[in-house]
Amino acid sequence: MQNQMLSDLVSDDGTRVSRRVFGDETLYKEELRRVFHRSWLYLAHESEIPNVGDYVSATMGETPVIVTRGKGNKVHALLNACRHRGVAVCRANRGNTRAFVCPYHAWTYGIDGRFMGAPFRKEAYPDDFDNKDWGLVPVAKVASYCGLIFGTFDEEAESLDDHLGDMRYYLDVTFDRRAGGVEILGPPQKWILESNWKLPAENQVGDNYHAGHLHGTFVSQPAYDEILDIAQNVCPKRGHGLGLRIMPEGTAPSSMFPGCEGLPGASPAVREYYEEVYAETQERLGELRSRMRPLSHTVFPNFSLLHPTYTVRVSHPRGSHRAEIWSWAYADKDAPDEVKDQIRKGYMLTFGPSGTLEKEDGEAWQQQVIGNKMEVANDYPYYYGMGVGTERREEAMPGLIGPALSEHPQRNYYLAWREAMERGGALPQ
Amino acid sequence: MSRIDEERYGEPLPRDLAYRIEQFLYQEARCLASRRHREWLTFLADDLSYKIPIRFTATGSLQDQESDELWRVENELSKPHETHFMDEGKLELTARIAKTGYLKAWAFSPPPRTRMHISNVEASSTDYDDEYRVLSNFLIFYSRHDHEQQVYSGMREDRIRPGGQRGFEIASRVVTPDWNVFQGAALNFFI
């Protein structure tokens, strides 16, 4: 298979995507290397590890890592494998510790990953054994934006700020409304989808189309019409995208809450809270951005958020047709407890494995496997041409902007995937 | 009452009362297996509190070594103010169930095949004359479409009162799940 084949998998205009992109085992192994070993990947939120010694487990692609808070509040990301024989040194999903001790031979590492010692270190190890050389393998680069911690294995990767690009302008609408930012409301829900990992990411990059159909028993026709009427799809940078409601000028602050009318999480207390802090939001975000009520976002390759239901999530690859979703609820750090509680409850009712809407998404994503596995239909690509040519640039805000039913964020998502794959050269036969 | 108190055994209820409560739980399980979701609501008190916390792998504390405190199950569960799988009342459960009753409710259409096996029922008295503490284990077999199939295990602590349309009603239920990463696409059944 030549590099040429990658352009057969995703057409130059992004309107045709081969089913092999989702179902091919060889491509899956290559994308672990070409996409997940090189991209910036979401690890955790800073509020999950507030104190020195705090840690949470995470994965980057299929690679287990530990995210820790070291001395001087520095965040570290370390491969969770002993340098001696490869045994996992962190055996819990979260906690606080002074050291990670390998259960096999007790090689011991600091919270920052440095080698601290091993039994018979003096008696049995040669003179040229240097502690400095045997710390846990660090993730090459770690950086945060609005408390969102990302890491990449690629030492030559562009900075996180450059990777996010103009997506930051839109992420601020969710995470920088108030001075304290947001905090995570508890451990993540984790569950398995027998689905390709890209499907959830592609959905959240800007699929407003499905809301009125897949979720038709929850999203009323008037609500769907309203979304289609006021929402726009935005691609701030190739790979990243979002659906975005921009409320008309003069909209009452009581209608500026993140949620959706009629969905849980839009209780009077929540709405009053957002009304009360709206002046602060306007000051921080400016006139236009304070009128923005985003729907869903994806940051390439697999980090997403759902603004109306207060959740961030990662679609971890676990095989060509197996994904592990980690999903957290968040709220403004300085929101009253009652508001946090109602946001948390609204999230659980709608998204996560018990969420009424998520259950329907998961059903669609799992059922897509049927089409992906039809090798006899490999010459018949999936269609991503909805709204082609409607995307445009506007002075007022960054990115390619199109109507709610334009799939340009999806097209650019798969073109970003193709570019990442092409950087790795020819595909193996 | 937000967490299962695993340490307390309690005074078993008299045989006849315990028997009737056990039968009530079996009837509830059969009601769910038969997909009579609206009818299931008649097993639940109007002021129901229903919780399924998240469970994860935690570490113990050094000072708790050589004691049963070291691996307390409670330390592996999300706290009351944190994210759960479910944390709601009858109003929310009623709304969930109302939305399952449509051909285009795609998470339930076609519906999964589920069967809940209840065992280890322990019914004991509480500080209140008209409220019983009932522990039970569950094993749920879940099957959907042609091949999707999982088994889920856990424990429930119920507060059950005499009354309601069924002779008893569930006032609160806290589920201790036995999974960390949930091995299915959705918690698409009721426990």
Coordinates of C-alpha atoms in Angstrom, one line a residue:
Chain A
M1 CA 0.0 0.0 0.0
Q2 CA 1.5 3.3 -1.0
N3 CA 1.0 6.7 0.6
Q4 CA -1.3 7.3 -2.3
M5 CA -3.7 5.0 -0.6
L6 CA -4.2 7.4 2.3
S7 CA -5.7 9.9 -0.2
D8 CA -8.0 7.1 -1.4
L9 CA -9.2 6.6 2.2
V10 CA -10.0 10.3 2.7
S11 CA -10.7 12.3 -0.4
D12 CA -8.9 15.6 -0.9
D13 CA -12.0 17.6 -0.2
G14 CA -12.9 15.4 2.8
T15 CA -16.3 14.6 1.4
R16 CA -15.6 10.8 1.1
V17 CA -14.2 8.7 3.9
S18 CA -13.5 5.0 3.4
R19 CA -15.1 2.6 5.8
R20 CA -11.6 1.1 6.2
V21 CA -10.7 4.2 8.2
F22 CA -12.8 2.7 10.9
G23 CA -12.5 -1.0 10.4
D24 CA -9.1 -1.9 9.1
E25 CA -6.8 -3.6 11.7
T26 CA -3.6 -2.6 9.9
L27 CA -4.7 1.1 9.8
Y28 CA -5.5 0.8 13.5
K29 CA -2.0 -0.3 14.4
E30 CA -0.5 2.5 12.3
E31 CA -2.8 5.2 13.8
L32 CA -1.7 4.2 17.3
R33 CA 1.9 5.1 16.2
R34 CA 1.2 8.0 13.8
V35 CA -1.7 9.7 15.6
F36 CA -1.4 8.7 19.3
H37 CA 2.3 8.6 19.6
R38 CA 2.6 12.1 18.2
S39 CA -0.5 14.2 19.0
W40 CA -1.3 16.2 22.1
L41 CA -3.6 14.0 24.2
Y42 CA -5.8 14.9 27.1
L43 CA -4.6 13.5 30.4
A44 CA -6.5 15.0 33.3
H45 CA -7.7 18.3 34.8
E46 CA -5.6 20.1 37.3
S47 CA -8.4 20.2 39.9
E48 CA -8.1 16.4 40.1
I49 CA -4.6 16.6 41.6
P50 CA -4.7 19.7 43.7
N51 CA -2.0 18.7 46.3
V52 CA 1.6 17.7 46.1
G53 CA 1.7 13.9 45.8
D54 CA -1.7 13.6 44.2
Y55 CA -2.0 11.4 41.2
V56 CA -4.5 10.0 38.7
S57 CA -4.0 7.2 36.2
A58 CA -4.6 8.0 32.5
T59 CA -3.9 6.5 29.1
M60 CA -2.4 8.0 26.0
G61 CA -3.7 5.8 23.1
E62 CA -3.2 2.4 24.7
T63 CA -0.3 3.5 26.8
P64 CA -0.9 3.7 30.6
V65 CA 0.5 6.8 32.2
I66 CA 0.4 8.4 35.7
V67 CA -0.3 12.1 36.0
T68 CA 1.1 13.6 39.2
R69 CA 1.5 16.8 41.2
G70 CA 5.1 17.2 42.1
K71 CA 7.0 19.7 44.2
G72 CA 6.5 23.3 43.3
N73 CA 3.1 22.3 42.0
K74 CA 4.7 21.0 38.8
V75 CA 2.5 18.5 36.9
H76 CA 4.3 15.4 35.6
A77 CA 3.2 12.6 33.3
L78 CA 5.1 9.4 33.5
L79 CA 4.8 6.0 31.8
N80 CA 3.4 3.6 34.3
A81 CA 6.0 0.9 33.9
C82 CA 9.1 0.0 36.0
R83 CA 12.4 0.6 34.2
H84 CA 13.7 -2.7 35.6
R85 CA 11.2 -5.2 34.2
G86 CA 8.2 -3.2 33.0
V87 CA 5.7 -4.0 35.8
A88 CA 3.2 -1.2 36.5
V89 CA 4.3 0.9 39.5
C90 CA 1.0 2.7 40.1
R91 CA -1.7 0.3 41.0
A92 CA -4.6 2.6 41.7
N93 CA -6.7 5.0 39.6
R94 CA -6.2 7.9 42.0
G95 CA -4.5 8.7 45.3
N96 CA -1.7 10.5 47.0
T97 CA 1.8 9.1 47.5
R98 CA 5.4 10.0 48.2
A99 CA 6.7 7.3 46.0
F100 CA 5.8 4.6 43.4
V101 CA 7.2 1.2 44.4
C102 CA 7.3 -1.6 41.9
P103 CA 5.8 -4.7 43.5
Y104 CA 8.3 -7.1 41.7
H105 CA 11.8 -6.0 43.0
A106 CA 10.9 -2.7 44.8
W107 CA 12.6 -0.3 42.4
T108 CA 11.2 3.0 43.8
Y109 CA 10.4 6.3 42.1
G110 CA 9.5 9.8 43.3
I111 CA 6.3 11.5 42.5
D112 CA 8.2 13.3 39.7
G113 CA 9.4 9.9 38.3
R114 CA 13.0 10.1 39.4
F115 CA 14.7 6.9 40.5
M116 CA 14.9 6.9 44.3
G117 CA 16.4 3.5 45.0
A118 CA 16.3 -0.3 44.8
P119 CA 17.1 -3.1 47.2
F120 CA 20.8 -3.8 47.4
R121 CA 21.5 -0.7 45.3
K122 CA 25.0 -0.3 46.8
E123 CA 25.9 -3.9 47.1
A124 CA 24.7 -5.4 43.9
Y125 CA 24.7 -2.6 41.2
P126 CA 27.8 -1.7 39.2
D127 CA 29.6 1.6 39.6
D128 CA 28.4 2.9 36.3
F129 CA 24.7 2.6 37.3
D130 CA 23.6 6.2 37.5
N131 CA 20.3 7.0 39.3
K132 CA 19.7 9.8 36.9
D133 CA 19.3 7.4 34.0
W134 CA 16.7 5.1 35.5
G135 CA 13.7 7.3 36.3
L136 CA 10.2 6.5 35.0
V137 CA 10.0 7.4 31.3
P138 CA 8.5 10.9 31.1
V139 CA 5.9 11.9 28.6
A140 CA 7.9 14.2 26.3
K141 CA 5.9 17.3 26.8
V142 CA 3.2 18.2 29.3
A143 CA 1.2 21.5 29.2
S144 CA -2.1 22.9 30.5
Y145 CA -4.8 25.2 29.0
C146 CA -7.5 26.4 31.4
G147 CA -6.5 23.6 33.8
L148 CA -6.9 21.0 31.0
I149 CA -3.7 18.9 31.1
F150 CA -2.4 17.5 27.8
G151 CA 0.7 15.5 27.0
T152 CA 2.5 14.3 23.9
F153 CA 5.2 11.6 23.3
D154 CA 6.6 13.7 20.5
E155 CA 9.5 15.8 21.7
E156 CA 9.3 17.8 18.5
A157 CA 5.6 18.5 18.7
E158 CA 4.4 22.1 18.3
S159 CA 3.4 23.8 21.6
L160 CA 0.0 23.0 23.1
D161 CA -1.0 26.6 22.4
D162 CA -0.1 26.1 18.8
H163 CA -1.8 22.7 18.6
L164 CA -5.1 24.2 20.0
G165 CA -4.7 27.3 17.9
D166 CA -7.9 29.3 17.6
M167 CA -9.8 26.6 19.4
R168 CA -8.6 28.4 22.6
Y169 CA -10.9 31.3 21.6
Y170 CA -13.8 28.9 21.9
L171 CA -12.6 26.8 24.8
D172 CA -12.5 30.0 26.9
V173 CA -16.3 30.3 26.5
T174 CA -16.6 27.1 28.6
F175 CA -13.6 27.1 30.9
D176 CA -12.8 30.8 31.5
R177 CA -16.2 32.3 32.2
R178 CA -15.1 33.0 35.8
A179 CA -11.8 33.8 37.5
G180 CA -11.5 30.5 39.2
G181 CA -12.2 28.4 36.1
V182 CA -13.8 25.0 36.5
E183 CA -13.3 22.0 38.6
I184 CA -14.0 18.3 38.0
L185 CA -16.9 17.0 40.1
G186 CA -15.5 13.5 40.9
P187 CA -13.9 10.4 39.4
P188 CA -14.6 9.7 35.7
Q189 CA -17.2 7.3 34.5
K190 CA -15.5 4.7 32.3
W191 CA -17.2 2.4 29.8
I192 CA -16.5 0.2 26.8
L193 CA -18.0 0.8 23.3
E194 CA -17.6 -1.8 20.7
S195 CA -17.0 1.0 18.2
N196 CA -14.2 2.8 16.5
W197 CA -12.7 5.5 18.7
K198 CA -13.2 8.2 16.0
L199 CA -17.0 8.0 15.9
P200 CA -17.6 9.7 19.3
A201 CA -14.9 12.3 18.4
E202 CA -16.4 12.9 15.0
N203 CA -19.9 13.3 16.5
Q204 CA -18.8 15.9 18.9
V205 CA -16.7 17.9 16.4
G206 CA -20.0 19.2 15.1
D207 CA -22.8 16.7 14.4
N208 CA -25.9 18.8 15.0
Y209 CA -27.7 16.8 12.4
H210 CA -28.3 13.7 14.5
A211 CA -29.9 15.5 17.5
G212 CA -33.5 15.6 16.1
H213 CA -33.4 12.0 14.9
L214 CA -31.3 9.7 17.1
H215 CA -32.5 11.8 20.1
G216 CA -35.9 12.5 18.7
T217 CA -37.7 11.4 21.8
F218 CA -35.7 13.8 24.0
V219 CA -35.1 16.7 21.6
S220 CA -38.4 18.1 20.5
Q221 CA -39.0 19.4 17.0
P222 CA -39.1 23.0 18.1
A223 CA -35.8 22.6 20.1
Y224 CA -34.2 20.9 17.0
D225 CA -35.5 23.7 14.7
E226 CA -34.0 26.2 17.1
I227 CA -30.6 24.5 17.1
L228 CA -30.6 24.4 13.3
D229 CA -31.7 28.0 13.2
I230 CA -29.2 29.7 15.6
A231 CA -26.4 27.2 15.6
Q232 CA -23.3 27.3 13.4
N233 CA -20.5 24.8 12.9
V234 CA -17.0 26.1 13.4
C235 CA -13.7 24.6 12.4
P236 CA -11.1 26.9 14.3
K237 CA -8.2 24.7 13.0
R238 CA -8.1 21.6 10.9
G239 CA -9.0 18.7 13.2
H240 CA -10.8 20.7 15.9
G241 CA -14.4 21.7 15.6
L242 CA -17.5 22.7 17.4
G243 CA -21.2 23.4 17.1
L244 CA -22.0 26.8 18.5
R245 CA -25.2 28.7 19.4
I246 CA -24.7 32.5 19.1
M247 CA -27.6 34.2 20.8
P248 CA -28.9 37.4 19.2
E249 CA -27.8 40.7 20.6
G250 CA -30.0 41.9 23.4
T251 CA -30.8 38.3 24.6
A252 CA -31.7 38.4 28.3
P253 CA -28.9 37.1 30.6
S254 CA -31.4 34.6 31.9
S255 CA -31.2 32.8 28.6
M256 CA -27.4 32.7 28.5
F257 CA -26.9 29.5 30.6
P258 CA -24.9 26.8 29.0
G259 CA -27.7 24.2 28.9
C260 CA -30.6 23.5 26.6
E261 CA -34.2 24.5 27.3
G262 CA -36.1 21.4 28.4
L263 CA -33.0 19.2 29.1
P264 CA -32.0 18.3 32.7
G265 CA -29.3 20.6 34.1
A266 CA -31.3 23.8 33.2
S267 CA -33.0 24.1 36.6
P268 CA -34.0 27.5 37.9
A269 CA -31.1 27.6 40.3
V270 CA -28.6 26.9 37.6
R271 CA -30.1 29.5 35.3
E272 CA -30.2 32.1 38.1
Y273 CA -26.5 31.4 38.8
Y274 CA -25.4 32.0 35.2
E275 CA -27.6 35.2 35.2
E276 CA -25.9 36.4 38.4
V277 CA -22.3 35.9 37.0
Y278 CA -23.1 37.1 33.5
A279 CA -21.5 40.5 34.1
E280 CA -18.3 38.8 35.0
T281 CA -18.6 36.5 32.0
Q282 CA -19.1 39.5 29.7
E283 CA -16.1 41.2 31.2
R284 CA -13.9 38.2 30.7
L285 CA -15.1 37.0 27.3
G286 CA -16.2 40.2 25.6
E287 CA -19.5 41.0 24.0
L288 CA -19.6 38.4 21.2
R289 CA -18.2 35.5 23.1
S290 CA -20.5 36.1 26.1
R291 CA -23.4 35.5 23.7
M292 CA -21.9 32.1 22.7
R293 CA -23.6 28.9 24.0
P294 CA -21.5 26.1 22.4
L295 CA -23.0 22.6 21.9
S296 CA -20.1 20.1 21.6
H297 CA -16.5 20.3 20.7
T298 CA -13.7 18.0 19.7
V299 CA -10.0 18.7 19.9
F300 CA -8.1 16.4 17.6
P301 CA -7.7 13.5 18.0
N302 CA -10.0 12.3 20.8
F303 CA -10.8 15.0 23.5
S304 CA -14.3 16.3 23.5
L305 CA -16.6 18.3 25.6
L306 CA -20.4 18.9 25.7
H307 CA -21.0 22.4 26.9
P308 CA -24.7 22.2 27.6
T309 CA -24.3 19.1 29.9
Y310 CA -21.0 20.1 31.5
T311 CA -18.8 17.2 30.5
V312 CA -15.3 16.6 29.2
R313 CA -14.5 13.2 27.8
V314 CA -11.8 11.1 26.0
S315 CA -12.5 8.4 23.4
H316 CA -9.5 6.0 24.0
P317 CA -8.6 3.6 21.3
R318 CA -8.7 -0.1 22.4
G319 CA -8.8 -1.8 19.0
S320 CA -10.3 -1.0 15.6
H321 CA -13.7 -1.7 17.0
R322 CA -13.2 -1.1 20.7
A323 CA -13.2 2.3 22.5
E324 CA -13.0 3.1 26.2
I325 CA -14.7 6.3 27.1
W326 CA -13.7 8.3 30.1
S327 CA -16.1 11.1 31.0
W328 CA -16.1 13.7 33.7
A329 CA -18.6 16.3 34.9
Y330 CA -17.3 19.8 35.7
A331 CA -18.7 23.1 37.1
D332 CA -17.4 26.5 37.8
K333 CA -15.1 26.2 40.8
D334 CA -16.8 29.2 42.5
A335 CA -20.4 28.1 41.8
P336 CA -22.6 27.4 44.9
D337 CA -22.8 23.8 46.0
E338 CA -26.5 23.6 45.1
V339 CA -25.7 24.6 41.5
K340 CA -22.8 22.1 41.3
D341 CA -25.2 19.4 42.6
Q342 CA -27.8 20.2 40.0
I343 CA -25.2 20.3 37.2
R344 CA -23.9 17.0 38.3
K345 CA -27.3 15.4 38.4
G346 CA -28.3 16.9 35.0
Y347 CA -25.1 15.5 33.5
M348 CA -25.8 12.0 34.9
L349 CA -29.3 12.0 33.5
T350 CA -28.2 12.9 30.0
F351 CA -24.6 11.8 29.3
G352 CA -22.3 9.1 30.6
P353 CA -23.2 5.4 30.4
S354 CA -26.5 6.0 32.3
G355 CA -27.3 9.1 30.4
T356 CA -30.5 9.0 28.3
L357 CA -28.8 10.7 25.3
E358 CA -25.5 9.0 25.6
K359 CA -27.2 5.6 25.4
E360 CA -28.6 6.5 22.0
D361 CA -25.3 7.8 20.8
G362 CA -23.6 4.6 21.9
E363 CA -26.2 2.5 20.1
A364 CA -25.5 4.3 16.8
W365 CA -21.7 4.2 17.2
Q366 CA -21.8 0.4 18.0
Q367 CA -24.1 -0.3 15.1
Q368 CA -21.7 1.5 12.7
V369 CA -19.4 -1.5 13.1
I370 CA -21.8 -3.5 10.8
G371 CA -21.0 -1.2 7.9
N372 CA -17.3 -0.9 8.7
K373 CA -16.8 -4.7 8.5
M374 CA -18.3 -5.0 5.1
E375 CA -15.1 -5.6 3.2
V376 CA -17.0 -6.3 0.0
A377 CA -18.2 -2.7 0.2
N378 CA -14.7 -1.2 0.5
D379 CA -15.2 0.7 -2.7
Y380 CA -18.2 2.5 -1.4
P381 CA -17.1 5.3 0.9
Y382 CA -19.2 7.1 3.6
Y383 CA -20.6 10.5 2.7
Y384 CA -19.3 13.7 4.4
G385 CA -20.3 16.3 1.8
M386 CA -23.3 17.9 3.6
G387 CA -23.0 21.6 3.3
V388 CA -19.9 21.5 1.2
G389 CA -18.9 25.0 0.0
T390 CA -21.0 26.8 2.6
E391 CA -18.1 27.3 5.0
R392 CA -16.7 30.8 5.1
R393 CA -14.5 33.1 7.1
E394 CA -15.8 36.0 9.2
E395 CA -14.1 39.1 10.6
A396 CA -15.7 38.8 14.0
M397 CA -14.5 35.3 15.0
P398 CA -11.8 32.8 14.0
G399 CA -12.2 29.7 12.0
L400 CA -14.2 28.3 9.1
I401 CA -17.8 29.0 9.9
G402 CA -20.8 27.4 8.3
P403 CA -24.4 26.5 9.0
A404 CA -25.4 24.0 11.6
L405 CA -25.8 21.3 9.0
S406 CA -22.4 21.8 7.3
E407 CA -20.1 18.9 7.9
H408 CA -16.9 21.0 7.4
P409 CA -15.6 20.2 10.9
Q410 CA -16.0 16.5 10.1
R411 CA -14.3 16.9 6.7
N412 CA -11.4 18.7 8.3
Y413 CA -11.3 16.2 11.2
Y414 CA -10.6 13.4 8.7
L415 CA -8.2 15.5 6.7
A416 CA -6.3 16.1 9.9
W417 CA -6.3 12.4 10.5
R418 CA -5.0 11.8 6.9
E419 CA -2.3 14.4 7.4
A420 CA -1.2 12.8 10.7
M421 CA -1.1 9.4 8.9
E422 CA 0.8 10.7 5.9
R423 CA 3.5 12.1 8.1
G424 CA 4.4 8.5 8.9
G425 CA 5.2 7.7 5.3
A426 CA 4.0 4.7 3.3
L427 CA 1.7 2.3 5.0
P428 CA 2.9 -1.3 5.4
Q429 CA 1.5 -3.8 2.9
Chain B
M1 CA -28.0 7.3 54.3
S2 CA -25.8 7.5 51.3
R3 CA -23.4 4.6 51.7
I4 CA -23.8 1.0 52.4
D5 CA -22.8 0.2 56.0
E6 CA -21.2 -3.2 55.4
E7 CA -20.1 -3.7 58.9
R8 CA -23.5 -3.8 60.6
Y9 CA -25.4 -7.1 60.6
G10 CA -28.6 -6.1 62.4
E11 CA -31.3 -8.1 64.0
P12 CA -33.0 -10.4 61.4
L13 CA -36.7 -9.7 60.9
P14 CA -39.2 -12.3 61.9
R15 CA -39.4 -15.1 59.4
D16 CA -42.8 -14.2 58.0
L17 CA -41.9 -10.6 57.4
A18 CA -38.5 -11.4 56.0
Y19 CA -40.2 -13.9 53.6
R20 CA -42.7 -11.4 52.3
I21 CA -39.9 -8.8 51.7
E22 CA -37.9 -11.4 49.9
Q23 CA -40.9 -12.2 47.7
F24 CA -41.3 -8.5 47.0
L25 CA -37.8 -8.2 45.7
Y26 CA -38.3 -11.3 43.5
Q27 CA -41.5 -9.7 42.1
E28 CA -39.6 -6.5 41.4
A29 CA -36.9 -8.4 39.5
R30 CA -39.4 -10.3 37.5
C31 CA -41.3 -7.0 36.7
L32 CA -38.0 -5.6 35.3
A33 CA -37.1 -8.7 33.3
S34 CA -40.6 -8.6 31.8
R35 CA -40.0 -5.0 30.7
R36 CA -43.0 -3.7 32.7
H37 CA -41.1 -0.5 33.5
R38 CA -44.1 1.6 34.3
E39 CA -45.3 -1.0 36.7
W40 CA -41.8 -1.1 38.3
L41 CA -42.5 2.5 39.5
T42 CA -45.2 1.1 41.8
F43 CA -42.4 -0.7 43.7
L44 CA -40.8 2.7 44.5
A45 CA -41.8 5.2 47.1
D46 CA -42.5 8.7 45.9
D47 CA -39.6 10.1 48.0
L48 CA -37.2 7.4 46.6
S49 CA -33.4 8.1 46.7
Y50 CA -31.6 6.0 44.1
K51 CA -27.8 5.9 43.8
I52 CA -25.2 4.0 41.9
P53 CA -21.8 5.4 42.8
I54 CA -18.7 5.0 40.5
R55 CA -16.2 2.4 41.8
F56 CA -12.5 2.6 41.1
T57 CA -9.2 1.1 42.3
A58 CA -8.0 3.0 45.4
T59 CA -5.0 2.6 47.7
G60 CA -5.2 2.0 51.4
S61 CA -3.5 4.2 54.0
L62 CA -0.3 3.1 55.8
Q63 CA -1.8 3.7 59.2
D64 CA -4.7 1.3 58.4
Q65 CA -2.4 -1.7 57.8
E66 CA -3.2 -4.8 59.9
S67 CA -6.8 -3.6 60.2
D68 CA -10.0 -4.1 58.1
E69 CA -10.0 -0.3 57.5
L70 CA -7.2 -0.8 55.0
W71 CA -9.4 -2.0 52.1
R72 CA -12.8 -0.5 53.0
V73 CA -15.1 -0.7 50.0
E74 CA -16.3 2.8 50.7
N75 CA -12.9 4.2 49.8
E76 CA -13.4 2.9 46.3
L77 CA -16.7 4.7 45.7
S78 CA -17.4 8.2 44.5
K79 CA -18.5 10.4 47.4
P80 CA -22.0 11.7 47.8
H81 CA -21.3 15.1 46.2
E82 CA -19.3 13.5 43.3
T83 CA -20.3 12.1 40.0
H84 CA -22.2 8.7 40.2
F85 CA -23.6 6.5 37.5
M86 CA -27.0 7.5 38.8
D87 CA -28.1 9.7 41.7
E88 CA -31.7 10.6 41.5
G89 CA -35.3 10.4 42.7
K90 CA -38.5 8.9 41.5
L91 CA -39.3 11.9 39.3
E92 CA -36.1 11.4 37.3
L93 CA -36.7 7.6 37.0
T94 CA -40.2 8.2 35.9
A95 CA -39.0 10.6 33.2
R96 CA -36.4 8.0 32.0
I97 CA -39.1 5.4 31.8
A98 CA -41.5 7.6 30.0
K99 CA -38.9 8.1 27.3
T100 CA -38.3 4.4 26.7
G101 CA -41.9 3.8 25.5
Y102 CA -41.4 4.7 21.8
L103 CA -40.4 2.8 18.8
K104 CA -37.9 5.6 18.0
A105 CA -36.3 5.5 21.5
W106 CA -33.3 3.9 20.0
A107 CA -31.6 2.8 23.2
F108 CA -34.5 0.5 24.0
S109 CA -35.8 -0.3 20.5
P110 CA -35.4 -3.2 20.1
P111 CA -35.1 -3.7 23.9
P112 CA -32.3 -5.7 25.6
R113 CA -32.9 -9.1 27.1
T114 CA -32.2 -8.8 30.8
R115 CA -32.6 -11.0 33.9
M116 CA -31.7 -10.1 37.4
H117 CA -30.8 -12.9 39.8
I118 CA -31.3 -11.8 43.4
S119 CA -29.5 -13.7 46.3
N120 CA -28.1 -13.2 49.8
V121 CA -31.2 -11.3 51.0
E122 CA -30.7 -10.0 54.5
A123 CA -33.6 -8.2 56.0
S124 CA -33.1 -6.5 59.4
S125 CA -34.8 -4.0 61.6
T126 CA -33.8 -0.3 61.7
D127 CA -34.3 2.4 64.3
Y128 CA -37.7 3.0 62.7
D129 CA -40.6 0.6 63.3
D130 CA -41.9 1.0 59.8
E131 CA -38.6 0.8 57.9
Y132 CA -36.5 -2.2 57.1
R133 CA -32.9 -2.5 55.9
V134 CA -32.6 -5.1 53.2
L135 CA -29.4 -6.1 51.6
S136 CA -29.3 -8.2 48.4
N137 CA -26.8 -9.3 45.8
F138 CA -27.6 -9.1 42.1
L139 CA -26.3 -10.8 39.0
I140 CA -27.7 -9.2 35.8
F141 CA -27.5 -11.0 32.5
Y142 CA -27.7 -8.5 29.6
S143 CA -28.1 -9.4 26.0
R144 CA -29.0 -7.2 23.0
H145 CA -29.2 -7.5 19.3
D146 CA -27.4 -10.7 18.0
H147 CA -24.2 -10.8 20.0
E148 CA -24.0 -8.1 22.6
Q149 CA -23.8 -9.9 26.0
Q150 CA -22.6 -8.9 29.5
V151 CA -23.0 -10.0 33.1
Y152 CA -23.0 -7.4 35.9
S153 CA -22.7 -8.1 39.6
G154 CA -23.2 -6.0 42.7
M155 CA -24.9 -5.4 46.0
R156 CA -27.9 -3.3 46.9
E157 CA -28.9 -1.8 50.2
D158 CA -32.5 -0.9 50.3
R159 CA -34.6 0.9 52.8
I160 CA -38.1 -0.7 52.5
R161 CA -41.3 0.4 54.1
P162 CA -44.7 -1.3 54.4
G163 CA -47.2 0.4 52.2
G164 CA -47.8 1.4 48.6
Q165 CA -49.5 -0.7 46.0
R166 CA -47.3 -3.7 46.5
G167 CA -47.5 -4.0 50.2
F168 CA -44.0 -2.6 50.5
E169 CA -42.2 0.2 48.8
I170 CA -38.5 1.0 48.3
A171 CA -37.6 4.3 50.0
S172 CA -33.9 4.2 49.1
R173 CA -31.5 2.1 47.2
V174 CA -27.8 2.3 47.1
V175 CA -26.0 0.0 44.7
T176 CA -22.4 -1.1 45.2
P177 CA -21.2 -2.0 41.7
D178 CA -18.6 -4.7 41.4
W179 CA -17.1 -3.2 38.2
N180 CA -14.5 -0.5 37.6
V181 CA -14.7 0.1 33.8
F182 CA -18.3 -0.7 32.9
Q183 CA -18.0 -3.4 30.2
G184 CA -21.0 -2.3 28.1
A185 CA -22.0 0.6 25.9
A186 CA -24.6 1.8 28.4
L187 CA -26.2 1.1 31.8
N188 CA -29.3 0.3 29.8
F189 CA -31.2 -1.5 32.5
F190 CA -32.5 -0.8 36.0
I191 CA -31.0 -2.4 39.1

